[in-house]
Amino acid sequence: MSYPQRTNPLLQVDWVVILIYIALLTFGWFSICGATHEIGDTDFFSMATRSGKQLLWIGLAFGMGTFLLMLDERYFDITAKVLYWVMMVVLLITPFLAKDIKGSRSWISFGSFNLQPAEFAKCATALAIAKLIGTYGFDMTKFRCLAKAIGLILLPMVLIVLQKETGSALVYFAFFLMLYREGMPGSFLFTAVAAVLYFVISIQHAGIQFPSTLTPVGEFVVLLLTWIFTTGMLRVYLPQTDHARRFLLWGSGIVLGAWLASRFIVPFDVAWVLVGMCLLMVAYLFWHYLDTRVMRYLYIALFALGSMMFIYSADYALNRVLQPHQQSRVKVLLGVEEDVAGVGYNVNQSKIAIGSGGFTGKGFMNGTQTKLKYVPEQDTDFIFCTVGEEEGFVGGSVVLLLFMALILRLIYLAERQSTVFGRVYGYCILSILLFHLIINIGMVMGVMPVIGIPLPFFSYGGSSLWGFTLQLFIFLRIDVGSQNRLTSR
Amino acid sequence: MSGKFNFSNRKYVVGAVAVIVTVVYIVRLFSLQILSDEYKKNADSNAFRKEIQYPSRGLILDRKGQLMVFNEPSYNIMVVMQEQLGVDTADFCRTIGITEEEYVQKMKEIKARRNYSRYTPQLFLGQIPAEEFSVFREKLFRFKGFSIEKRSTRRYASALAAHILGDVGEVSEHDIEEDDYYQSGDYIGKLGVERSYEKQLRGEKGVRIMLRDVRGRTQGHYKDGKYDKDAKPGKNLTLSIDMELQALAERLLQGKLGAIVAIEPSTGEILCMASGPTYDPNSLIGRDRGKYHKILKNDKKSPMLNRAVMGTYPPGSTFKITQALIGLQEGIITPQTTFPCSRGFNYKGLHVGCHGHSSPIALVPAIATSCNSYFCWNLYRMFGATEKYGSVQGGMTRWKDHLVRMGYGYKLGVDLPGEARGMIPNAEFYDKHIGHAWNGLTVVSISIGQGEVTATPLQIANLAATVANRGHYFIPHIVRSVQDGQIDTIYRRPHYTMVDQKWYQYAVDGMRAAVTSGTCRGANLPGLDVCGKTGTAQNRGHDHSAFMGFAPMNNPRIAVAVYIENGGFGATFGVPIGALIMEKYLNGELSPASEAKAASMQARTISYPYYE
């Protein structure tokens, strides 16, 4: 038995990740120069400019990265729980210490510079959840275990929503991707995707009626989807039975019959027929569950019932639960509202800026759209605009590919971990990165709602940069430790 | 590991998500940047420009509908930095009447603004009245990059009510951070109702979405104005202030520091609120706002301070009414209880002086003559009633609760910014500052409105209104109605004290006796049944003169408080000023004799050596 050799972790660290990291930071810094630059003003290093400040944040981030690599990787495992709870307390008290900045209380001021604790809570949550799942005896298929894991995710979400930073809270949904990798039933992900689909469709098509009926298209389509999904689930999960075929046959008959009646006899709200049909399905499945005690019947019945309830509560959720500015963002994205002057203005300007970039872009610091300050938040949440305008399709693609490479490399590293702790942590951070990438770049290109979260390593600001650096370098350090153990065995 | 629990293949699903998203986004990028010409054209030839349409600010009227504040057209000079090169600055400065140093300074300030852009118009100089503007307009073509923007300026119909009306000024960085509505260069209410009713007064900005080309030239409305929005003018406010009464109050305060507040007891509406010294609100508009603002700020007598709601003073003997009511309610005294007064309160070596009157004395005459001894005994007994309250602290807590419910110790909630809360000490306060060895004797001076107790003139007026209503008050407020809307419900709900209505009759009798035969005889107006109470508050300099009262005794229509810093006895300034205010409001005018009294009161000035 030999002890692991204490070699310098700096030499064993995964240099692929480091190189991508440096490439992204460099690209990001030049974009900030481009976004904040005024013509005739070339001093990028002055601390009075945002580019100068960002350079300082980057320098400090390097320092922090190096420091993290020098630590013993066991610290992260040992302190995970404490860090998590300390962070939760910080999140809890933040709204009381923070001043109100545009409706949200999430920034704590230290003199002239501000920190957003929510950015660091992601890292603490990732560590805590990795620790939990890495504990001996943890089993994702057991309800208690899964509930614990989900509880760890929901707590910071709730606390961040209390700071009125709904955007940052949504990021925690990324952890479900990790849970999926660790064995959470795939039907959970399917349910989540179905929920999003229902929501979008029912809101988007609430205003128009399905031809020859008095039913709104959204409601009609979603009820139809409920029927199709339920039938599909029966086919997948209970393939040996005949229920799926029966549902398909009877369902088609009923829907067609109802539509024909509305078309040729008297127009009426077909939704009632569909609701009745779905309720019959639920009753049928429930009866089968009581008869056979096969749990899958119950699950599918609950899915169908939940779908129906969801349809009728989505509208309520949109109009009551979300803040007015979030409502309008969702509505603009779904095309319910066209609002060129308000939220739509931002997205429209951002699309114009990107679109004007063409194949190779206008060149560094030559972007006119961002220069004229048409694009709001151009150096923070909308930074990808500047990339698109100044570096064009080539630059934009390179950035996207760099992110993809980073995520794929992180998957590779996560999979080679010798501990569950390391693997779960790796998946946590790569899921977060992926989520930010999907939402931020999607929003700038007008395919996702405008949710104010930064583009990792690009957006101006110390909190975000340090938060991601922290997450990344802790993983790199864990990875070095894992490699050491493997080679010394 | 068994196959069932190994989910390792799911790594491919996660990886696939990353790859698919990247590919989809690259395709989207491709369609935006290469396939579609629309966005490119938009950026090359046209871009939106949001032109803000500014609403006119709501007008302010007094309770009789007389105009107090209105708008006058004025102009802002805007500059686009990128285009202003090569302007003859000497000529420019001469035309608009500033020095070249000011010009350089202005340019520096503009560049330091948070959302500064050299391509969009920036506010160079604001609120230039129309008459000064004509010369500049003629020469405008010479000053490349400069443009004009029509706005409006606030104007005040008279030099009165500066503290109530307040003023408007340019928004600060802080305002912009707090509220998305504002952009740099906007105006916002800074003081008075201009500030507390900012949301109602400001209206809603409209917007015109214009198309423009690369050089910034306007091409026309985007989609024929489909997305344009008209500005919504602000709501007009009707104040509860009676301008004639306000004018009299301000006249009487000339040459004195202090405040006068009058309230309509049945509604809580403030009929007049004057604070001395005051200033002309018209001096705080337009370009010279900054200059006058500085002068007023540096004045040691603090003319910008609204003493009626921001000044906290020892309430003196006006406070005895609260003590009488608390004593009655708590059963410490009955209306028949008498206490000895041998030219003051003498007990265990402590002496609180009083003036000559018969002894022993009962409650109503004690109020009428403002006997210190009576109220010292009352408080001493209450704090000593440890069998009832458990401890001195318990008695004190009960005492404090009563006062808080009467509107003391906390902000009343008047609809003006910056209200002070005054001070009603509680048991913890004395535990901390004296230690536990205190009792009713140690703190006995609070029973006569001295010591640690302080109140705003508004709180004193509110006490008079509460007695007038026999036990309840409406939160005093200055705005009577908002156009197309109602005032906040908090101003329409009565607040009851913890004292039964029946006890208030003794307070009323005492205050009436003070006018007919006691300290307030100067307020005995024929036919008006005035009730009143003087106050003479000791302080570091000459005593403060205070008065509170209401009239008529039955179905009162006005309650008033007067507080004159260093005015001496309550009867010297407080009583005559209070009487004049009540007479003016109830009779509509002053009798010739009262007019003469008002003139002499106006002419009397008090010197304030430590403010000079």
CSV table of N, CA and C in Angstrom, one decimal, chain B residues 295 394 455 536 563:
chain,number,residue,atom,x,y,z
B,295,ILE,N,-28.3,78.5,-1.1
B,295,ILE,CA,-28.4,79.6,-0.1
B,295,ILE,C,-29.4,79.2,1.0
B,394,GLY,N,-44.1,48.6,34.4
B,394,GLY,CA,-45.5,48.2,33.9
B,394,GLY,C,-46.4,49.5,33.8
B,455,ALA,N,-42.7,66.4,20.7
B,455,ALA,CA,-43.8,66.2,19.7
B,455,ALA,C,-43.6,67.2,18.6
B,536,THR,N,-46.1,76.4,27.8
B,536,THR,CA,-44.9,77.2,27.9
B,536,THR,C,-43.7,76.2,28.2
B,563,TYR,N,-46.9,76.9,17.6
B,563,TYR,CA,-45.7,76.7,18.4
B,563,TYR,C,-44.7,77.8,17.9
